[in-house]
Short mmCIF file of C-alpha atoms and ligand atoms in Angstrom, two decimals:
data_model
loop_
_atom_site.label_atom_id
_atom_site.label_comp_id
_atom_site.label_asym_id
_atom_site.label_seq_id
_atom_site.Cartn_x
_atom_site.Cartn_y
_atom_site.Cartn_z
CA MET A 1 75.24 115.89 76.97
CA ASN A 2 75.13 112.43 75.63
CA GLY A 3 78.21 112.25 73.44
CA VAL A 4 79.99 108.97 73.30
CA ARG A 5 83.31 109.07 75.09
CA PRO A 6 86.22 107.92 72.97
CA THR A 7 87.36 104.55 74.23
CA GLN A 8 90.72 104.57 75.90
CA SER A 9 93.30 102.49 74.15
CA GLY A 10 94.53 99.61 76.28
CA ARG A 11 97.46 100.55 78.45
CA ARG A 12 100.70 98.79 77.80
CA LYS A 13 102.50 97.51 80.82
CA SER A 14 105.67 96.29 79.17
CA ASN A 15 107.33 99.58 78.33
CA VAL A 16 109.06 102.09 80.50
CA ARG A 17 106.50 104.81 80.34
CA ARG A 18 107.91 108.25 79.56
CA ASP A 19 105.43 109.86 81.87
CA GLN A 20 106.29 113.42 82.74
CA THR A 21 105.62 112.94 86.42
CA PHE A 22 107.85 109.92 86.59
CA ASP A 23 110.65 111.65 84.71
CA GLU A 24 110.38 114.59 87.03
CA LEU A 25 110.46 112.34 90.06
CA ALA A 26 113.34 110.27 88.72
CA GLY A 27 115.44 113.39 88.22
CA LYS A 28 114.85 114.51 91.78
CA CYS A 29 116.10 112.48 94.67
CA GLY A 30 113.10 112.43 96.97
CA GLU A 31 112.66 114.27 100.21
CA TRP A 32 114.33 111.72 102.44
CA LEU A 33 117.57 111.56 100.45
CA ARG A 34 118.09 115.28 100.23
CA GLY A 35 120.84 114.81 102.79
CA THR A 36 119.85 117.88 104.77
CA GLY A 37 118.23 118.40 108.14
CA PRO A 38 119.60 117.97 111.66
CA GLU A 39 122.38 115.35 112.11
CA SER A 40 122.14 114.46 108.44
CA ASP A 41 125.70 113.12 108.31
CA ILE A 42 124.39 110.16 110.34
CA VAL A 43 120.60 110.30 110.29
CA ILE A 44 119.30 109.73 106.77
CA SER A 45 115.59 110.09 107.37
CA SER A 46 112.77 110.22 109.90
CA ARG A 47 109.60 108.41 108.96
CA ILE A 48 106.24 108.07 110.69
CA ARG A 49 103.32 105.98 109.53
CA LEU A 50 99.78 105.51 110.80
CA ALA A 51 97.66 102.43 110.07
CA ARG A 52 93.94 103.17 109.66
CA ASN A 53 90.90 101.22 108.51
CA LEU A 54 87.43 102.19 107.33
CA ALA A 55 84.82 101.24 109.92
CA ASP A 56 82.31 99.65 107.58
CA PHE A 57 84.50 97.29 105.55
CA PRO A 58 86.18 94.00 106.41
CA PHE A 59 89.98 94.09 106.74
CA ILE A 60 91.87 93.56 103.47
CA ARG A 61 92.35 89.81 103.81
CA ARG A 62 88.57 89.30 103.87
CA CYS A 63 87.85 91.85 101.14
CA GLY A 64 86.65 90.64 97.76
CA ASP A 65 87.34 92.52 94.51
CA GLU A 66 84.17 94.55 94.89
CA ASP A 67 85.09 95.63 98.44
CA ARG A 68 88.58 96.70 97.42
CA LEU A 69 87.17 98.76 94.58
CA SER A 70 84.61 100.41 96.87
CA ILE A 71 87.29 101.24 99.43
CA GLU A 72 89.53 102.78 96.80
CA ARG A 73 86.65 104.78 95.31
CA THR A 74 85.44 105.94 98.70
CA VAL A 75 88.87 107.06 99.84
CA ARG A 76 89.62 108.86 96.58
CA ALA A 77 86.26 110.63 96.59
CA ARG A 78 86.72 111.74 100.19
CA MET A 79 90.27 112.92 99.60
CA ASP A 80 89.13 114.96 96.59
CA LYS A 81 86.91 116.95 98.94
CA ILE A 82 89.83 118.03 101.12
CA THR A 83 91.05 121.35 99.75
CA GLU A 84 94.43 121.05 101.46
CA LEU A 85 95.10 117.95 99.35
CA THR A 86 94.39 119.37 95.89
CA ASP A 87 98.04 119.05 94.79
CA VAL A 88 98.24 115.41 95.75
CA ARG A 89 98.53 112.95 92.87
CA TYR A 90 96.90 109.55 92.97
CA PHE A 91 98.48 106.55 91.26
CA ASP A 92 96.51 103.40 90.50
CA VAL A 93 99.14 100.83 91.50
CA ASP A 94 97.26 98.01 89.77
CA GLU A 95 97.70 99.85 86.45
CA LEU A 96 101.40 100.55 86.92
CA SER A 97 104.06 98.49 85.19
CA GLU A 98 106.39 96.33 87.25
CA VAL A 99 109.25 98.79 86.87
CA ASP A 100 107.08 101.75 87.91
CA ARG A 101 105.99 99.93 91.05
CA GLN A 102 109.58 99.06 91.84
CA PHE A 103 110.46 102.71 91.27
CA PHE A 104 108.01 103.77 94.00
CA VAL A 105 109.33 101.06 96.33
CA GLU A 106 112.89 102.28 95.87
CA ARG A 107 111.78 105.80 96.77
CA GLN A 108 110.01 104.37 99.83
CA LEU A 109 106.73 105.90 98.68
CA ILE A 110 105.04 102.50 98.68
CA SER A 111 105.83 99.22 100.42
CA ARG A 112 106.90 96.04 98.68
CA GLU A 113 103.64 94.55 99.96
CA LEU A 114 101.52 97.15 98.15
CA ALA A 115 103.55 96.65 94.98
CA ASP A 116 103.06 92.88 95.10
CA ASN A 117 99.40 92.75 96.23
CA ASP A 118 96.57 92.10 93.80
CA GLY A 119 93.43 94.02 93.04
CA ALA A 120 92.39 97.64 93.41
CA ARG A 121 95.02 99.57 95.32
CA GLY A 122 96.87 102.82 95.02
CA VAL A 123 98.89 105.58 96.52
CA ALA A 124 98.40 109.33 96.89
CA ILE A 125 101.64 111.28 96.86
CA ASP A 126 102.23 114.95 97.53
CA PRO A 127 104.44 116.80 95.02
CA GLY A 128 107.22 117.30 97.59
CA GLU A 129 107.21 113.56 98.35
CA GLN A 130 106.96 114.31 102.05
CA PHE A 131 103.85 112.27 102.51
CA SER A 132 102.01 109.43 100.87
CA VAL A 133 98.81 107.56 101.60
CA MET A 134 98.70 103.92 100.55
CA VAL A 135 95.24 102.48 99.90
CA ASN A 136 94.54 98.76 100.35
CA GLU A 137 97.88 97.66 101.70
CA GLU A 138 97.75 95.46 104.83
CA ASP A 139 95.32 98.03 106.22
CA HIS A 140 92.89 100.14 104.18
CA LEU A 141 95.04 103.21 104.77
CA ARG A 142 98.72 103.58 105.52
CA ILE A 143 99.56 107.23 105.97
CA GLN A 144 103.25 108.06 105.85
CA VAL A 145 105.36 111.18 106.34
CA MET A 146 109.07 111.20 105.63
CA HIS A 147 111.63 113.88 106.35
CA SER A 148 115.31 114.17 105.68
CA GLY A 149 117.54 114.07 108.78
CA LEU A 150 116.31 113.84 112.36
CA SER A 151 112.99 115.64 112.63
CA LEU A 152 110.43 113.46 114.36
CA GLU A 153 108.41 116.27 115.89
CA THR A 154 107.88 118.08 112.60
CA ALA A 155 106.99 114.78 110.96
CA TRP A 156 104.49 114.03 113.74
CA ASP A 157 102.82 117.45 113.46
CA GLN A 158 102.42 116.92 109.74
CA ILE A 159 101.04 113.39 109.91
CA ASN A 160 98.74 114.22 112.81
CA ARG A 161 97.22 117.05 110.79
CA LEU A 162 96.90 114.84 107.72
CA ASP A 163 95.19 112.18 109.82
CA ASP A 164 92.76 114.80 111.18
CA LEU A 165 91.93 115.93 107.64
CA LEU A 166 91.22 112.39 106.49
CA GLU A 167 89.26 111.61 109.63
CA SER A 168 87.04 114.61 109.00
CA THR A 169 85.53 112.78 106.02
CA ILE A 170 86.26 109.09 106.72
CA THR A 171 84.92 107.07 109.63
CA TYR A 172 87.80 105.01 111.00
CA ALA A 173 87.43 101.66 112.77
CA PHE A 174 88.01 102.66 116.39
CA HIS A 175 87.40 100.82 119.67
CA PRO A 176 87.17 102.76 122.95
CA LYS A 177 89.52 100.33 124.68
CA TYR A 178 91.77 99.10 121.85
CA GLY A 179 92.05 102.31 119.85
CA TYR A 180 92.47 102.30 116.07
CA LEU A 181 91.70 98.78 114.91
CA THR A 182 94.16 97.15 112.50
CA ALA A 183 94.27 93.91 110.54
CA CYS A 184 97.26 92.76 112.57
CA PRO A 185 97.09 93.02 116.39
CA THR A 186 100.76 94.10 116.41
CA ASN A 187 99.68 97.52 115.05
CA VAL A 188 96.51 98.11 117.06
CA GLY A 189 96.03 101.14 119.33
CA THR A 190 97.95 104.06 117.88
CA GLY A 191 98.72 102.32 114.59
CA LEU A 192 101.97 104.23 114.84
CA ARG A 193 105.37 103.20 113.53
CA VAL A 194 108.22 105.67 113.97
CA SER A 195 111.39 104.81 112.07
CA VAL A 196 114.71 106.60 111.94
CA MET A 197 117.14 105.44 109.27
CA MET A 198 120.78 105.84 110.24
CA HIS A 199 124.13 105.45 108.49
CA LEU A 200 126.53 103.80 110.96
CA PRO A 201 129.63 102.77 108.98
CA ALA A 202 132.18 103.50 111.71
CA LEU A 203 130.36 101.28 114.22
CA VAL A 204 130.44 98.55 111.59
CA ILE A 205 134.14 99.01 110.80
CA THR A 206 135.07 98.97 114.48
CA ARG A 207 132.87 95.89 114.98
CA GLN A 208 130.96 97.52 117.79
CA ILE A 209 127.55 97.55 116.22
CA ASP A 210 126.21 94.34 117.76
CA LYS A 211 127.50 95.30 121.17
CA VAL A 212 125.87 98.69 120.95
CA PHE A 213 122.54 97.20 119.93
CA ARG A 214 122.67 94.60 122.67
CA SER A 215 123.14 97.37 125.20
CA LEU A 216 119.92 98.95 123.94
CA GLN A 217 117.96 95.76 124.22
CA LYS A 218 116.05 96.69 127.34
CA ILE A 219 114.46 99.61 125.57
CA SER A 220 111.41 98.79 123.52
CA VAL A 221 112.83 99.55 120.10
CA THR A 222 113.63 97.40 117.11
CA VAL A 223 116.88 97.89 115.24
CA ARG A 224 117.26 96.30 111.88
CA GLY A 225 120.25 96.23 109.62
CA LEU A 226 120.83 95.07 106.11
CA TYR A 227 123.99 93.22 105.10
CA GLY A 228 124.76 91.81 101.69
CA GLU A 229 126.84 88.76 100.90
CA GLY A 230 128.47 87.77 104.19
CA SER A 231 131.37 90.01 105.14
CA GLN A 232 132.04 90.92 101.53
CA TYR A 233 129.47 93.66 101.17
CA THR A 234 127.88 95.60 103.97
CA GLY A 235 125.25 98.27 103.76
CA ASP A 236 125.81 100.12 107.05
CA PHE A 237 122.20 101.38 107.11
CA TYR A 238 120.12 100.67 110.18
CA GLN A 239 116.55 101.44 111.03
CA VAL A 240 115.43 102.17 114.59
CA SER A 241 111.69 101.86 115.28
CA ASN A 242 109.21 101.46 118.10
CA GLN A 243 108.19 97.91 118.88
CA ILE A 244 104.76 98.30 120.43
CA THR A 245 101.76 100.41 119.43
CA LEU A 246 99.25 99.95 122.26
CA GLY A 247 99.22 101.22 125.85
CA LYS A 248 101.38 104.29 125.29
CA THR A 249 100.56 107.62 123.68
CA GLU A 250 101.97 108.56 120.28
CA ASN A 251 104.27 110.98 122.03
CA GLU A 252 105.60 108.36 124.44
CA LEU A 253 106.26 105.94 121.59
CA MET A 254 108.08 108.64 119.66
CA GLN A 255 110.15 109.42 122.74
CA GLN A 256 111.30 105.80 122.98
CA VAL A 257 112.86 106.11 119.55
CA ALA A 258 113.95 109.70 120.05
CA GLU A 259 115.93 108.72 123.16
CA VAL A 260 117.87 105.98 121.39
CA VAL A 261 118.87 107.97 118.32
CA PRO A 262 121.20 110.50 120.06
CA LEU A 263 122.95 107.58 121.80
CA LEU A 264 123.61 105.92 118.47
CA ILE A 265 124.73 109.22 116.94
CA ASP A 266 127.13 109.68 119.84
CA TYR A 267 128.53 106.13 119.53
CA GLU A 268 128.97 106.54 115.78
CA ARG A 269 130.71 109.93 116.21
CA ARG A 270 133.07 108.42 118.78
CA ALA A 271 133.83 105.49 116.51
CA ARG A 272 134.59 107.90 113.65
CA GLN A 273 136.86 109.93 115.93
CA PHE A 274 138.59 106.74 117.04
CA LEU A 275 139.21 105.68 113.44
CA ILE A 276 140.67 109.08 112.57
CA GLU A 277 142.95 109.07 115.59
CA GLN A 278 144.08 105.46 115.44
CA SER A 279 144.17 104.59 111.79
CA GLU A 280 143.59 107.58 109.57
CA LYS A 281 145.85 106.22 106.82
CA ASP A 282 143.98 102.90 106.68
CA LEU A 283 140.62 104.61 106.62
CA HIS A 284 141.76 107.14 104.02
CA ASP A 285 143.06 104.29 101.90
CA ASP A 286 139.81 102.34 102.27
CA VAL A 287 137.47 105.17 101.29
CA SER A 288 139.72 106.28 98.42
CA ARG A 289 139.82 102.76 97.00
CA ALA A 290 136.03 102.60 97.27
CA LEU A 291 135.78 105.79 95.21
CA GLY A 292 138.31 104.37 92.77
CA ILE A 293 136.23 101.25 92.20
CA LEU A 294 133.03 103.24 91.72
CA CYS A 295 134.76 105.51 89.20
CA THR A 296 136.40 102.80 87.15
CA ALA A 297 134.32 99.60 87.37
CA LYS A 298 132.84 98.41 84.09
CA LYS A 299 130.03 96.37 85.67
CA ILE A 300 128.76 96.57 89.20
CA SER A 301 125.77 95.20 91.13
CA SER A 302 123.51 97.37 93.26
CA GLU A 303 124.67 95.74 96.51
CA GLU A 304 128.30 96.35 95.67
CA THR A 305 127.47 99.93 94.70
CA MET A 306 125.69 100.43 98.02
CA HIS A 307 128.68 99.05 99.88
CA TYR A 308 131.21 101.37 98.25
CA LEU A 309 128.93 104.39 98.25
CA SER A 310 128.59 103.91 101.99
CA LYS A 311 132.37 104.09 102.40
CA VAL A 312 132.62 107.13 100.14
CA ARG A 313 129.87 108.82 102.12
CA LEU A 314 131.87 108.26 105.31
CA GLY A 315 135.00 109.62 103.59
CA VAL A 316 133.17 112.74 102.44
CA ASN A 317 131.63 113.34 105.88
CA LEU A 318 135.06 113.03 107.51
CA GLY A 319 136.73 115.34 105.02
CA LEU A 320 138.97 112.56 103.68
CA ILE A 321 137.39 112.92 100.25
CA ASP A 322 136.88 116.56 99.47
CA ASP A 323 136.06 116.76 95.80
CA VAL A 324 132.74 114.91 95.80
CA ALA A 325 129.57 116.57 97.12
CA VAL A 326 127.63 114.55 99.71
CA LYS A 327 124.45 115.46 97.80
CA VAL A 328 125.79 113.58 94.80
CA ILE A 329 126.45 110.48 96.91
CA ASN A 330 122.97 110.62 98.40
CA LYS A 331 121.41 110.80 94.97
CA LEU A 332 123.53 107.97 93.65
CA PHE A 333 122.25 105.68 96.41
CA ILE A 334 118.81 105.89 94.87
CA HIS A 335 119.63 106.49 91.21
CA THR A 336 121.64 103.28 90.97
CA GLN A 337 118.74 101.12 92.20
CA PRO A 338 117.37 98.87 89.42
CA ALA A 339 114.11 100.70 88.60
CA HIS A 340 115.65 104.17 88.85
CA LEU A 341 118.48 103.20 86.58
CA GLN A 342 116.03 101.93 83.98
CA LYS A 343 113.90 105.07 84.29
CA LEU A 344 116.89 107.34 83.92
CA ARG A 345 118.19 105.40 80.93
CA GLY A 346 114.69 105.25 79.48
CA LYS A 347 114.69 101.53 78.74
CA LEU A 348 114.12 98.15 80.33
CA LEU A 349 117.36 96.37 81.17
CA GLY A 350 118.14 92.86 82.34
CA SER A 351 120.26 92.36 85.40
CA SER A 352 123.58 92.02 83.60
CA ASP A 353 122.91 95.01 81.33
CA ARG A 354 121.97 96.97 84.42
CA ASN A 355 125.34 96.22 85.97
CA ILE A 356 127.04 97.68 82.91
CA GLU A 357 124.75 100.74 82.78
CA ARG A 358 125.20 101.26 86.51
CA ALA A 359 128.96 101.33 86.17
CA SER A 360 128.78 103.85 83.35
CA TYR A 361 126.27 105.96 85.28
CA LEU A 362 128.54 106.01 88.33
CA GLN A 363 131.55 106.92 86.24
CA GLN A 364 129.65 109.73 84.58
CA HIS A 365 128.63 111.24 87.93
CA LEU A 366 131.71 110.63 90.02
CA SER A 367 134.38 111.93 87.70
CA GLY A 368 134.98 115.31 86.10
CA GLN A 369 132.21 117.90 86.46
CA GLY A 370 129.53 115.52 87.71
CA LYS A 371 130.88 114.93 91.17
CA ARG A 372 130.22 118.44 92.41
CA GLU A 373 126.86 118.96 90.84
CA SER A 374 123.69 117.93 92.56
CA GLY A 375 121.53 118.17 89.45
CA LEU A 376 122.16 114.71 88.10
CA ASN A 377 121.13 113.63 84.62
CA MET B 1 124.57 78.88 101.85
CA LYS B 2 120.90 78.42 100.97
CA CYS B 3 118.03 80.77 101.75
CA GLN B 4 116.14 79.84 104.91
CA TYR B 5 112.86 79.75 103.02
CA CYS B 6 113.77 78.32 99.62
CA GLU B 7 116.44 76.62 97.55
CA LYS B 8 118.01 79.77 96.13
CA PRO B 9 121.41 80.91 97.39
CA ALA B 10 121.27 83.26 100.37
CA THR B 11 122.76 86.58 99.27
CA PHE B 12 121.36 88.68 102.10
CA HIS B 13 122.32 88.23 105.71
CA ILE B 14 120.07 90.31 107.85
CA THR B 15 120.62 90.80 111.52
CA GLU B 16 117.46 91.24 113.52
CA VAL B 17 119.19 92.96 116.38
CA LEU B 18 116.57 93.43 119.03
CA GLY B 19 114.37 90.38 118.69
CA ALA B 20 112.87 88.66 121.69
CA ASP B 21 115.75 86.16 121.77
CA GLY B 22 118.60 88.56 121.16
CA PRO B 23 120.39 89.20 117.87
CA GLN B 24 119.49 86.72 115.20
CA VAL B 25 120.92 86.39 111.70
CA MET B 26 118.59 85.57 108.84
CA HIS B 27 120.03 84.14 105.63
CA LEU B 28 117.80 84.97 102.70
CA CYS B 29 117.68 85.09 98.93
CA GLU B 30 117.03 88.48 97.35
CA GLU B 31 113.32 87.85 96.97
CA HIS B 32 112.75 86.70 100.55
CA ALA B 33 114.99 89.46 101.87
CA ARG B 34 112.76 92.00 100.15
CA THR B 35 109.63 90.51 101.61
CA PHE B 36 111.27 90.37 104.99
CA LEU B 37 112.50 93.95 104.92
CA SER B 38 109.27 95.35 103.59
CA LYS B 39 107.59 94.29 106.80
CA GLU B 40 108.29 96.83 109.42
CA SER B 41 108.10 94.58 112.42
CA PRO B 42 109.23 90.99 112.82
CA THR B 43 106.67 89.06 110.76
CA PRO B 44 103.26 89.47 112.42
CA ALA B 45 102.50 85.76 112.25
CA ALA B 46 105.78 85.08 114.08
CA THR B 47 105.07 87.72 116.72
CA ILE B 48 101.61 86.31 117.27
CA ALA B 49 102.85 82.72 117.31
CA GLY B 50 105.45 83.77 119.90
CA ALA B 51 102.90 85.53 122.05
CA LEU B 52 100.55 82.55 121.82
CA ALA B 53 103.32 80.12 122.75
CA LYS B 54 104.03 82.25 125.80
CA GLN B 55 100.36 82.16 126.67
CA LEU B 56 100.24 78.38 126.31
CA LYS B 57 103.13 78.03 128.72
CA LEU B 58 101.10 80.00 131.22
CA GLY B 59 98.44 77.33 130.79
CA GLY B 60 95.76 78.38 128.37
CA LYS B 61 95.90 76.14 125.33
CA PRO B 62 93.17 77.18 122.91
CA SER B 63 90.52 74.47 122.93
CA ALA B 64 89.15 72.96 119.74
CA GLU B 65 86.07 74.99 120.50
CA THR B 66 88.05 78.23 120.55
CA GLU B 67 89.87 77.31 117.35
CA GLN B 68 86.55 76.84 115.55
CA LYS B 69 84.94 79.97 116.91
CA GLU B 70 83.88 82.17 114.00
CA CYS B 71 83.19 85.88 113.71
CA PRO B 72 79.50 86.28 112.77
CA VAL B 73 80.30 89.41 110.75
CA CYS B 74 83.21 88.41 108.50
CA GLY B 75 83.28 84.64 109.06
CA ILE B 76 86.95 84.32 110.02
CA SER B 77 87.74 81.53 112.52
CA PHE B 78 90.15 81.93 115.41
CA PHE B 79 92.23 79.15 113.86
CA GLU B 80 92.55 81.06 110.61
CA PHE B 81 93.59 84.21 112.46
CA ARG B 82 96.18 82.28 114.46
CA ASN B 83 97.63 80.85 111.25
CA THR B 84 97.86 84.06 109.29
CA GLY B 85 98.27 86.65 112.03
CA ARG B 86 95.63 88.81 110.36
CA LEU B 87 92.11 89.52 111.57
CA GLY B 88 89.08 89.65 109.28
CA CYS B 89 87.16 92.73 110.40
CA PRO B 90 86.97 95.37 113.16
CA TYR B 91 84.28 93.38 114.98
CA ASP B 92 86.83 90.59 115.66
CA TYR B 93 88.29 92.70 118.47
CA THR B 94 84.90 92.42 120.18
CA HIS B 95 83.97 88.87 119.21
CA PHE B 96 87.35 87.34 120.10
CA GLU B 97 88.03 89.74 122.95
CA SER B 98 88.64 87.11 125.62
CA GLU B 99 91.14 85.30 123.35
CA LEU B 100 92.79 88.48 122.06
CA GLU B 101 93.25 90.36 125.29
CA PRO B 102 96.00 88.14 126.79
CA LEU B 103 97.66 88.15 123.37
CA LEU B 104 97.64 91.94 123.28
CA VAL B 105 99.15 92.03 126.76
CA ASN B 106 101.95 89.77 125.58
CA ILE B 107 102.67 91.79 122.48
CA HIS B 108 102.25 95.29 123.87
CA ASP B 109 102.62 95.17 127.66
CA ALA B 110 99.40 97.10 128.17
CA PRO B 111 95.97 96.34 126.69
CA ARG B 112 94.41 99.80 126.83
CA HIS B 113 94.74 102.56 124.23
CA THR B 114 95.84 105.87 125.73
CA GLY B 115 96.66 107.79 122.55
CA LYS B 116 94.78 109.85 120.01
CA ARG B 117 91.03 109.49 119.52
CA PRO B 118 88.86 110.40 116.52
CA GLN B 119 87.24 113.79 116.95
CA ARG B 120 83.93 113.05 115.39
CA ALA B 121 81.16 111.16 117.14
CA PRO B 122 81.36 107.43 116.47
CA VAL B 123 78.76 105.96 114.15
CA SER B 124 76.82 103.06 115.64
CA ALA B 125 79.03 99.95 115.74
CA ASP B 126 75.97 97.84 114.97
CA SER B 127 75.26 99.47 111.64
CA GLN B 128 78.93 99.18 110.69
CA ALA B 129 78.90 95.47 111.47
CA THR B 130 75.70 95.07 109.46
CA LEU B 131 77.35 96.78 106.50
CA ILE B 132 80.38 94.49 106.66
CA GLN B 133 78.09 91.47 106.83
CA LEU B 134 76.06 92.66 103.85
CA ARG B 135 79.21 93.24 101.81
CA ARG B 136 80.26 89.70 102.54
CA GLU B 137 76.85 88.36 101.49
CA MET B 138 77.06 90.39 98.30
CA GLU B 139 80.50 89.01 97.42
CA GLU B 140 79.15 85.50 98.03
CA ALA B 141 76.12 86.15 95.81
CA VAL B 142 78.42 87.39 93.03
CA GLU B 143 80.53 84.27 93.41
CA ARG B 144 77.39 82.10 93.05
CA GLU B 145 76.52 84.24 90.02
CA ASP B 146 73.25 85.12 91.71
CA TYR B 147 73.26 88.65 90.35
CA GLU B 148 69.66 89.37 91.27
CA GLN B 149 70.39 88.72 94.94
CA ALA B 150 73.65 90.66 94.66
CA SER B 151 71.95 93.74 93.32
CA GLU B 152 69.27 93.54 96.02
CA ILE B 153 71.98 93.46 98.67
CA ARG B 154 73.81 96.32 96.94
CA ASP B 155 70.68 98.45 97.27
CA ARG B 156 70.44 97.68 100.97
CA ILE B 157 74.12 98.65 101.39
CA ARG B 158 73.48 101.96 99.60
CA ASP B 159 70.49 102.71 101.84
CA LEU B 160 72.46 101.95 104.98
CA GLU B 161 75.43 104.00 103.79
CA ALA B 162 73.16 106.93 102.98
CA SER B 163 71.51 106.87 106.40
CA GLY B 164 74.90 106.56 108.09
CA ASN B 165 76.29 109.54 106.20
CA ARG B 166 73.34 111.81 106.75
CA GLY B 167 74.46 114.87 108.63
CA SER B 168 78.13 113.93 108.78
CA ASP B 169 78.98 114.94 105.25
CA ASP B 170 77.44 115.87 101.90
ZN1 LIG C 401 114.33 82.42 99.37
ZN1 LIG C 402 85.13 89.51 111.77
#
């Protein structure tokens, strides 16, 4: 066999690619936003990641182009040999367009860092979007498992097994005393980061959130929140994760996070109860207005959308809004992000055109038939 | 209000709730907010700088000699690590052990791994270090456009890889 292979035409990076896989993904909402699983009215997702490095390569910062290519090739070749991973799809992130990379970031399948890095790098994603393996991020491998709702133990079982499979063909950098070696000493040891994303709007409305977090300060967890534009827009999403990675077992680190989450759920439930008892009319008014704005706005930014969707989500979960399905809200959180919006509309849009498209998209899915149906599009 | 890191307006106000110094609000533009949020822990360089500062207070200022100390395998200096918060290769944990250990204690509370261990027998650390060193030499040869040398080194890497893999797979 010595036929000449037809040369591949150069790939264009400027268009929104109508790739079947991407269209399929865009239509779905991703495992972590399914809005199911234990405590899913408050806990959005449970995520675990492991940082791993190949033993016979320098860490990424000291890798030249050739090294990065060899790492990528090695990892892909080894993963191909694992029969349990035959369904996994590998994406060459360096070849992806800007909007495709952003699309993966919005779905939390890759990090912003991997999207923005240079050189050979990629991500392997399973069809159910429950796990992904980033290649050549800050470490050679970042293995991640994400589940909807609160399910750390299931997520751990899955990632532990995945790690075993990879380790059966890849020699990891490991030190008897310091454990799995990572580019940054803040990740060394277990290489484990456990993160639970929570929706805590009632704690925000009742202005208790800072107090609650301060009371948790002694425990070794990090809580991070995202606010937009001063007091004007607030996101109400918070992420609880372990702070350290060395000196404790994976199970102990998971427990640190697992112990904090029920406390936060309890505080949030009490705050919701308090709001219903003390000021139901005000709350009802607030969430209804939020829905009104989302249904009627003619241009709207993604931060503003996030802010009002958060209120509507609270209203739906408290039964104050009863004609919108929570599944629809969950999907809208991700479908109104910039890259998703462009994918779903099938064209590249500038920021101000996006605001117009976003408003029309919201209107389409929050009024009439759309608001009860989970199959958006 | 301006972004803490650049001249653009700060549109994101992020509260780092459980930092070492209590809640702290960061005012950032969209771009810097993204970078900030994509990192899962408070920026590594900041964590390391904090841990080092703590160490200095306890009386152990890194000497000029320490700062210039270089890893023989990947060539990174302790100074460069301190600046970026990122190490150059796995061997750094051995080469800089006396400098890193107090740092690890500060960051993590305990300096000994008690979690999961790889199941398969470790390959010799020496041959792994040699491989990393050869890869570095090869990259340098390519940079000098000394392709003859580069291909010689590539052959040596292949031989070493093959002997390392024998028996474990293929
Ligand atoms: Zn900025
Ligand atoms: Zn080194």
